[in-house]
Tab-separated table of C-alpha atoms in Angstrom:
chain	number	residue	atom	x	y	z
A	29	MET	CA	-36.002	-2.222	-21.083
A	30	GLU	CA	-34.442	-1.669	-17.668
A	31	LEU	CA	-31.337	-3.660	-16.784
A	32	ILE	CA	-29.495	-4.177	-13.530
A	33	MET	CA	-26.447	-1.998	-13.884
A	34	SER	CA	-23.010	-3.570	-14.211
A	35	ASP	CA	-20.893	-2.541	-11.235
A	36	ILE	CA	-17.169	-2.997	-10.702
A	37	LEU	CA	-17.896	-3.355	-6.981
A	38	SER	CA	-20.104	-6.422	-7.463
A	39	PRO	CA	-17.412	-8.908	-6.257
A	40	LEU	CA	-17.117	-7.102	-2.918
A	41	ALA	CA	-18.940	-8.427	0.126
A	42	TYR	CA	-22.031	-6.806	1.632
A	43	LEU	CA	-22.105	-6.256	5.379
A	44	THR	CA	-25.851	-6.874	5.674
A	45	GLY	CA	-26.146	-9.289	2.753
A	46	LYS	CA	-26.921	-8.442	-0.850
A	47	PRO	CA	-30.044	-6.265	-1.046
A	48	THR	CA	-33.287	-7.890	-2.161
A	49	ALA	CA	-34.837	-4.562	-3.147
A	50	GLN	CA	-34.173	-2.895	-6.464
A	51	GLY	CA	-34.448	0.806	-7.104
A	52	LYS	CA	-33.292	3.776	-9.139
A	53	LEU	CA	-30.822	6.477	-8.200
A	54	LYS	CA	-30.445	9.963	-9.674
A	55	VAL	CA	-33.537	9.770	-11.866
A	56	GLN	CA	-33.653	13.549	-11.500
A	57	PRO	CA	-30.705	15.771	-10.519
A	58	GLU	CA	-32.495	16.826	-7.328
A	59	HIS	CA	-32.639	13.176	-6.263
A	60	PHE	CA	-28.956	13.453	-5.337
A	61	GLN	CA	-28.085	16.662	-3.500
A	62	VAL	CA	-24.668	17.420	-1.979
A	63	PHE	CA	-23.806	20.355	0.273
A	64	GLU	CA	-20.159	20.969	1.114
A	65	ASN	CA	-19.296	21.957	4.699
A	66	LEU	CA	-15.894	23.632	5.002
A	67	GLY	CA	-15.870	23.696	8.798
A	68	PHE	CA	-14.013	27.039	9.079
A	69	GLU	CA	-14.733	30.739	8.625
A	70	PHE	CA	-13.180	32.979	5.995
A	71	ALA	CA	-10.926	35.866	6.959
A	72	GLY	CA	-13.144	38.391	5.151
A	73	GLN	CA	-10.107	39.772	3.348
A	74	GLY	CA	-7.195	38.502	1.285
A	75	GLU	CA	-6.104	37.707	-2.262
A	76	HIS	CA	-8.697	35.017	-2.914
A	77	LEU	CA	-12.330	35.558	-3.862
A	78	MET	CA	-14.399	32.707	-2.425
A	79	VAL	CA	-17.448	31.807	-4.519
A	80	ARG	CA	-20.131	29.399	-3.337
A	81	ILE	CA	-21.843	27.881	-6.348
A	82	ARG	CA	-24.851	25.643	-6.818
A	83	LYS	CA	-24.634	23.556	-9.961
A	84	THR	CA	-26.952	21.095	-11.666
A	85	GLY	CA	-25.750	18.495	-14.162
A	86	GLU	CA	-22.184	19.820	-14.436
A	87	ASN	CA	-18.878	18.635	-12.998
A	88	THR	CA	-16.671	20.770	-10.782
A	89	ALA	CA	-13.759	21.065	-13.221
A	90	PHE	CA	-16.012	22.409	-15.992
A	91	VAL	CA	-17.536	25.016	-13.691
A	92	ALA	CA	-14.090	26.053	-12.459
A	93	ASN	CA	-12.787	26.513	-16.001
A	94	GLU	CA	-15.783	28.626	-16.996
A	95	LEU	CA	-15.556	30.657	-13.799
A	96	ALA	CA	-11.903	31.357	-14.569
A	97	LYS	CA	-12.908	32.772	-17.969
A	98	ALA	CA	-15.553	34.949	-16.333
A	99	CYS	CA	-12.947	36.293	-13.898
A	100	GLY	CA	-10.297	36.804	-16.563
A	101	VAL	CA	-7.793	34.455	-14.921
A	102	LYS	CA	-6.139	31.170	-15.830
A	103	SER	CA	-7.759	27.877	-14.896
A	104	LYS	CA	-4.954	27.188	-12.412
A	105	ASP	CA	-6.044	30.286	-10.471
A	106	VAL	CA	-9.357	28.625	-9.562
A	107	SER	CA	-9.280	25.854	-6.988
A	108	TRP	CA	-11.674	23.755	-4.910
A	109	SER	CA	-11.718	21.491	-1.913
A	110	GLY	CA	-13.592	18.542	-3.421
A	111	LEU	CA	-14.942	17.268	-6.727
A	112	LYS	CA	-18.728	16.965	-6.662
A	113	ASP	CA	-21.002	14.695	-8.676
A	114	ARG	CA	-22.093	15.845	-12.102
A	115	HIS	CA	-25.443	14.074	-12.072
A	116	ALA	CA	-26.684	15.891	-9.010
A	117	VAL	CA	-27.509	19.240	-7.477
A	118	THR	CA	-24.432	20.278	-5.506
A	119	GLU	CA	-23.197	23.263	-3.518
A	120	GLN	CA	-19.531	23.967	-2.939
A	121	TRP	CA	-16.942	26.710	-2.585
A	122	LEU	CA	-14.431	27.666	-5.262
A	123	SER	CA	-11.558	30.081	-4.696
A	124	VAL	CA	-10.359	32.514	-7.364
A	125	HIS	CA	-6.993	34.251	-7.083
A	126	LEU	CA	-7.835	37.940	-7.535
A	127	PRO	CA	-5.161	39.769	-5.515
A	128	LYS	CA	-6.364	43.269	-6.332
A	129	GLY	CA	-9.581	42.677	-4.386
A	130	GLU	CA	-11.929	43.033	-7.333
A	131	THR	CA	-15.257	41.206	-7.664
A	132	PRO	CA	-16.068	40.521	-11.331
A	133	ASP	CA	-19.457	41.063	-12.912
A	134	PHE	CA	-20.873	37.543	-13.166
A	135	SER	CA	-24.088	38.475	-15.003
A	136	ALA	CA	-22.921	37.241	-18.440
A	137	PHE	CA	-21.520	34.029	-16.923
A	138	LEU	CA	-24.791	33.300	-15.113
A	139	ALA	CA	-26.859	34.100	-18.180
A	140	GLN	CA	-24.765	31.704	-20.282
A	141	TYR	CA	-25.038	28.887	-17.722
A	142	PRO	CA	-28.479	28.877	-16.065
A	143	GLN	CA	-27.591	25.526	-14.489
A	144	ILE	CA	-25.028	27.346	-12.317
A	145	GLU	CA	-25.916	29.744	-9.501
A	146	ILE	CA	-23.707	31.916	-7.328
A	147	ILE	CA	-25.103	31.820	-3.809
A	148	LYS	CA	-22.613	34.042	-1.999
A	149	THR	CA	-19.078	35.398	-2.151
A	150	ASP	CA	-16.443	36.223	0.466
A	151	ARG	CA	-12.709	36.899	0.781
A	152	HIS	CA	-9.949	34.755	2.258
A	153	ASN	CA	-6.173	34.848	2.644
A	154	LYS	CA	-5.626	31.277	1.410
A	155	LYS	CA	-6.807	29.357	-1.624
A	156	LEU	CA	-8.840	26.179	-1.264
A	157	ARG	CA	-6.909	22.929	-1.479
A	158	PRO	CA	-8.209	19.367	-1.919
A	159	GLY	CA	-9.598	18.056	1.340
A	160	ASP	CA	-10.003	21.452	3.034
A	161	HIS	CA	-13.667	20.745	3.777
A	162	ILE	CA	-14.642	18.738	6.820
A	163	SER	CA	-17.758	16.984	5.500
A	164	ASN	CA	-20.559	16.819	2.945
A	165	SER	CA	-24.281	16.711	3.646
A	166	PHE	CA	-26.505	14.637	1.366
A	167	VAL	CA	-30.166	14.353	0.459
A	168	VAL	CA	-30.583	11.198	-1.625
A	169	THR	CA	-33.818	9.852	-3.100
A	170	MET	CA	-34.118	6.219	-4.162
A	171	SER	CA	-36.980	5.888	-6.638
A	172	GLU	CA	-39.342	3.005	-7.485
A	173	VAL	CA	-38.026	0.833	-4.659
A	174	THR	CA	-39.419	-2.695	-5.001
A	175	ASP	CA	-39.260	-3.647	-1.300
A	176	VAL	CA	-39.573	-0.580	0.896
A	177	ALA	CA	-39.935	-2.599	4.108
A	178	ASP	CA	-36.614	-4.373	3.530
A	179	VAL	CA	-34.798	-1.089	2.901
A	180	VAL	CA	-36.207	0.395	6.097
A	181	ARG	CA	-35.054	-2.665	8.049
A	182	ARG	CA	-31.584	-2.263	6.588
A	183	LEU	CA	-31.544	1.416	7.474
A	184	GLU	CA	-32.338	0.603	11.089
A	185	THR	CA	-29.442	-1.875	11.098
A	186	ILE	CA	-26.825	0.364	9.511
A	187	MET	CA	-27.601	3.161	11.945
A	188	GLU	CA	-25.927	0.887	14.495
A	189	THR	CA	-23.353	-1.035	12.443
A	190	GLY	CA	-22.460	1.424	9.700
A	191	VAL	CA	-21.499	0.170	6.240
A	192	PRO	CA	-18.194	-0.829	4.604
A	193	ASN	CA	-16.198	2.317	3.911
A	194	TYR	CA	-15.689	1.295	0.280
A	195	PHE	CA	-14.465	3.708	-2.336
A	196	GLY	CA	-17.354	4.100	-4.780
A	197	SER	CA	-17.343	2.898	-8.369
A	198	GLN	CA	-16.802	6.468	-9.610
A	199	ARG	CA	-13.273	6.237	-8.182
A	200	PHE	CA	-12.445	3.579	-10.798
A	201	GLY	CA	-13.767	5.305	-13.921
A	202	HIS	CA	-16.435	4.331	-16.428
A	203	LYS	CA	-16.683	0.521	-16.452
A	204	GLY	CA	-13.510	0.401	-14.344
A	205	ASN	CA	-11.327	1.915	-17.073
A	206	ASN	CA	-9.107	3.791	-14.605
A	207	LEU	CA	-8.376	0.567	-12.745
A	208	SER	CA	-7.607	-1.272	-15.993
A	209	GLU	CA	-5.210	1.496	-16.989
A	210	ALA	CA	-3.590	1.430	-13.550
A	211	ARG	CA	-2.866	-2.282	-13.995
A	212	ARG	CA	-1.452	-1.667	-17.486
A	213	TRP	CA	0.774	1.151	-16.250
A	214	GLY	CA	2.137	-1.024	-13.473
A	215	ARG	CA	2.652	-4.017	-15.760
A	216	ASN	CA	4.417	-1.994	-18.472
A	217	ASN	CA	6.243	0.417	-16.149
A	218	VAL	CA	4.594	3.412	-17.828
A	219	ARG	CA	6.064	6.828	-17.005
A	220	THR	CA	4.324	10.112	-17.718
A	221	LYS	CA	4.516	13.840	-17.072
A	222	ASP	CA	0.720	13.997	-16.977
A	223	GLN	CA	0.215	14.438	-13.236
A	224	ASN	CA	-3.571	14.263	-13.501
A	225	LYS	CA	-3.482	10.792	-15.057
A	226	ARG	CA	-0.793	9.651	-12.680
A	227	SER	CA	-2.832	10.769	-9.682
A	228	LEU	CA	-6.029	9.251	-11.104
A	229	PHE	CA	-4.543	5.796	-11.700
A	230	LEU	CA	-2.606	5.705	-8.423
A	231	SER	CA	-5.775	6.634	-6.574
A	232	SER	CA	-7.689	3.840	-8.317
A	233	ALA	CA	-4.948	1.318	-7.498
A	234	ARG	CA	-4.758	2.098	-3.788
A	235	SER	CA	-8.534	2.384	-3.428
A	236	TRP	CA	-9.134	-1.004	-5.044
A	237	ILE	CA	-6.689	-2.785	-2.756
A	238	PHE	CA	-8.282	-1.096	0.262
A	239	ASN	CA	-11.712	-2.290	-0.891
A	240	LYS	CA	-10.422	-5.855	-1.222
A	241	ILE	CA	-9.082	-5.812	2.333
A	242	VAL	CA	-12.395	-4.559	3.720
A	243	SER	CA	-14.293	-7.197	1.742
A	244	ALA	CA	-11.973	-9.901	3.090
A	245	ARG	CA	-12.731	-8.851	6.654
A	246	ILE	CA	-16.457	-9.131	6.004
A	247	GLU	CA	-16.055	-12.541	4.375
A	248	GLN	CA	-14.072	-13.740	7.409
A	249	ASN	CA	-16.711	-12.308	9.765
A	250	ILE	CA	-14.272	-9.963	11.517
A	251	PHE	CA	-15.512	-6.615	10.226
A	252	THR	CA	-16.507	-5.394	13.695
A	253	GLN	CA	-13.888	-7.329	15.662
A	254	VAL	CA	-10.267	-6.436	16.258
A	255	ILE	CA	-7.649	-9.094	15.610
A	256	LEU	CA	-4.034	-9.302	16.725
A	257	GLY	CA	-1.807	-7.003	14.704
A	258	ASP	CA	-4.605	-4.636	13.649
A	259	ILE	CA	-3.963	-0.908	13.452
A	260	ALA	CA	-6.674	0.911	15.390
A	261	LEU	CA	-7.334	4.634	15.004
A	262	SER	CA	-8.123	6.764	18.018
A	263	ASP	CA	-9.725	9.639	16.110
A	264	VAL	CA	-11.707	8.965	12.940
A	265	LYS	CA	-12.054	12.523	11.667
A	266	MET	CA	-11.428	12.431	7.925
A	267	SER	CA	-8.765	14.803	6.659
A	268	ASP	CA	-8.014	13.961	3.045
A	269	GLU	CA	-10.417	14.144	0.121
A	270	GLU	CA	-8.351	11.848	-2.084
A	271	THR	CA	-7.664	8.962	0.282
A	272	GLY	CA	-10.075	9.517	3.144
A	273	VAL	CA	-7.226	8.686	5.522
A	274	THR	CA	-7.374	10.028	9.035
A	275	ASN	CA	-5.199	12.330	11.062
A	276	ALA	CA	-5.522	9.886	13.960
A	277	LYS	CA	-2.816	8.294	16.016
A	278	PRO	CA	-2.429	4.658	14.880
A	279	ILE	CA	-2.198	2.060	17.628
A	280	LEU	CA	-0.995	-1.490	17.071
A	281	VAL	CA	-3.251	-4.132	18.614
A	282	THR	CA	-1.180	-6.490	20.767
A	283	ALA	CA	-1.962	-9.178	23.307
A	284	ASP	CA	-1.519	-6.597	26.063
A	285	ASN	CA	-4.051	-4.051	24.761
A	286	PHE	CA	-6.349	-6.397	22.810
A	287	ALA	CA	-9.206	-6.305	25.308
A	288	SER	CA	-9.135	-2.547	25.881
A	289	ILE	CA	-8.995	-1.691	22.180
A	290	GLY	CA	-11.747	-4.205	21.437
A	291	GLU	CA	-13.926	-2.448	24.001
A	292	ALA	CA	-13.065	0.973	22.552
A	293	VAL	CA	-14.027	-0.211	19.053
A	294	ALA	CA	-17.313	-1.595	20.360
A	295	ASN	CA	-18.022	1.777	21.999
A	296	ASN	CA	-17.152	3.694	18.795
A	297	ASP	CA	-14.220	5.382	20.532
A	298	MET	CA	-11.745	3.802	18.099
A	299	GLN	CA	-11.973	2.296	14.643
A	300	ILE	CA	-10.328	-0.583	12.849
A	301	SER	CA	-8.311	0.483	9.804
A	302	ALA	CA	-7.147	-1.063	6.536
A	303	ALA	CA	-4.175	-0.275	4.329
A	304	MET	CA	-3.897	2.444	1.747
A	305	ALA	CA	-0.946	0.614	0.240
A	306	GLY	CA	2.446	2.237	-0.191
A	307	ASP	CA	5.934	1.205	-1.222
A	308	ASN	CA	6.896	0.399	2.376
A	309	ALA	CA	6.017	-2.746	4.318
A	310	LEU	CA	2.624	-3.054	5.969
A	311	PRO	CA	2.635	-1.961	9.624
A	312	THR	CA	0.136	-4.638	10.576
A	313	GLN	CA	1.361	-7.780	12.317
A	314	ASP	CA	0.216	-11.287	13.242
A	315	ASP	CA	-3.359	-12.127	12.140
A	316	ALA	CA	-3.970	-8.716	10.547
A	317	LEU	CA	-0.862	-9.032	8.390
A	318	LEU	CA	-1.986	-12.490	7.270
A	319	LEU	CA	-5.276	-10.925	6.171
A	320	GLU	CA	-3.936	-7.810	4.446
A	321	GLN	CA	-0.778	-9.041	2.710
A	322	PRO	CA	-2.562	-11.490	0.336
A	323	CYS	CA	-4.772	-8.632	-0.890
A	324	LEU	CA	-1.649	-6.711	-1.901
A	325	ASP	CA	0.035	-9.803	-3.352
A	326	SER	CA	-3.053	-10.583	-5.472
A	327	GLU	CA	-2.601	-7.297	-7.375
A	328	PRO	CA	1.056	-7.328	-8.563
A	329	ASP	CA	0.460	-4.822	-11.373
A	330	LEU	CA	-1.236	-2.308	-9.063
A	331	MET	CA	1.503	-2.727	-6.464
A	332	ALA	CA	4.166	-2.229	-9.151
A	333	LEU	CA	2.546	1.111	-9.987
A	334	ILE	CA	2.296	2.104	-6.312
A	335	ARG	CA	5.894	1.118	-5.534
A	336	GLY	CA	7.228	2.650	-8.718
A	337	ASN	CA	5.771	5.988	-7.659
A	338	ARG	CA	6.987	5.619	-4.065
A	339	MET	CA	3.588	6.162	-2.488
A	340	ARG	CA	3.530	6.511	1.282
A	341	HIS	CA	1.499	3.972	3.218
A	342	ASP	CA	-1.606	5.306	5.004
A	343	ARG	CA	-4.555	3.916	6.955
A	344	ARG	CA	-8.289	4.392	6.434
A	345	SER	CA	-11.178	3.362	8.663
A	346	ILE	CA	-12.981	0.260	7.396
A	347	ALA	CA	-16.408	1.289	8.718
A	348	LEU	CA	-18.493	4.232	7.538
A	349	LYS	CA	-21.195	5.589	9.842
A	350	ALA	CA	-23.461	8.309	8.516
A	351	GLN	CA	-24.011	11.268	10.791
A	352	ASP	CA	-27.544	12.495	11.505
A	353	LEU	CA	-29.080	9.784	9.324
A	354	THR	CA	-32.836	10.167	8.816
A	355	TRP	CA	-35.232	8.961	6.136
A	356	SER	CA	-38.760	9.423	4.882
A	357	VAL	CA	-40.970	7.192	2.748
A	358	GLU	CA	-43.431	8.405	0.149
A	359	GLY	CA	-44.987	5.523	-1.758
A	360	ASP	CA	-42.115	3.609	-3.346
A	361	ASN	CA	-39.647	6.493	-2.957
A	362	ILE	CA	-37.271	6.693	0.010
A	363	THR	CA	-35.368	9.904	0.761
A	364	LEU	CA	-32.278	9.807	2.961
A	365	SER	CA	-30.624	12.728	4.721
A	366	PHE	CA	-27.167	12.390	6.283
A	367	SER	CA	-23.632	13.765	6.487
A	368	LEU	CA	-20.316	12.061	5.747
A	369	ASP	CA	-16.726	13.034	6.485
A	370	CYS	CA	-14.530	14.227	3.643
A	371	GLY	CA	-13.360	11.375	1.437
A	372	CYS	CA	-16.360	9.073	2.030
A	373	PHE	CA	-18.930	7.934	-0.540
A	374	ALA	CA	-22.689	8.235	-0.178
A	375	THR	CA	-23.044	5.441	-2.735
A	376	SER	CA	-21.471	3.056	-0.203
A	377	ILE	CA	-24.579	3.532	1.942
A	378	VAL	CA	-26.973	3.137	-0.979
A	379	ARG	CA	-25.167	-0.072	-2.036
A	380	GLU	CA	-26.210	-1.772	1.221
A	381	LEU	CA	-29.850	-0.770	0.681
A	382	ILE	CA	-30.815	-1.443	-2.936
A	383	GLU	CA	-29.600	-3.100	-6.073
A	384	GLU	CA	-29.462	-0.149	-8.404
A	385	ILE	CA	-31.300	-0.319	-11.724
A	386	GLU	CA	-29.795	1.500	-14.675
A	387	VAL	CA	-32.027	4.219	-16.072
A	388	GLU	CA	-31.828	6.630	-18.939
A	389	ARG	CA	-31.544	10.007	-17.303
A	390	VAL	CA	-33.723	12.848	-18.530
A	391	TYR	CA	-30.838	15.322	-18.438
A	392	SER	CA	-27.509	15.472	-20.248
């Protein structure tokens, strides 16, 4: 029996209203394809072997560990720009520190893991670091959609309005376990030397508070409108895989520039931002501060964790607009093609289109 899947994001507001259509996602791995775009050329020489891999049904960390074994190096010598979905077909670059310039024989590695392909290799003088890529391209198929016409109408709308730039449910762990642990750590003042866990729970904490702020703006019908004290961003190019924060110049919305910034936002020349909470005071003022501060105050355990680890405050755009969005319909299947900046979630687009039905996948 099929059941509507339980989703930690269910309390958050929808920009275009809760979808009436139901559908399935990732029924087959090829129904969710991700192609990483670095946005720069390799030097063609250097200490790092760059390996572009295509993987099916495996996570990035597993592939990196196995690639390290094949290259005869430690796991820490293999790095990547972004983690890619396991339940998908994904392409991305990995860098392997091989300073002598050798290229290992990958035949045994490829024979052992037929779900992994090596598409090409190159050389570079720097290793990959999280967030080095500029964007990801997606091909996403929604299967057995119950109301195709409604989804198409929504697609036509979000081409203009975008969708909430929510962090997807995968950010918060299975059934929200990472978020629950983040609250426990903050409440009990947990300290650890495990940097991976620390980073995971801090990321969940900040992402959840950001999501709550965005949802509050939708509920108050000011998602597309600037308010006094907002922080607007003049350049919305994403630069960080973990937070999705921008490298833009933040501009405080005041009575003097309110009209001009409002016009710039309407023309997509600037974007409204929300807090990636830190241990310092919010930079928003006036009406925007009155909106954001209660979202921080409502999560004392998460804020205790954030402040205890002295996280620096950042800003992230509240709206997500897919680039080059197109779609095709075949019966009750709808296939989307689009690109998103680094740090954004394709599932945030799907969330505005269908209510996802849980399915038993045919692959492990």
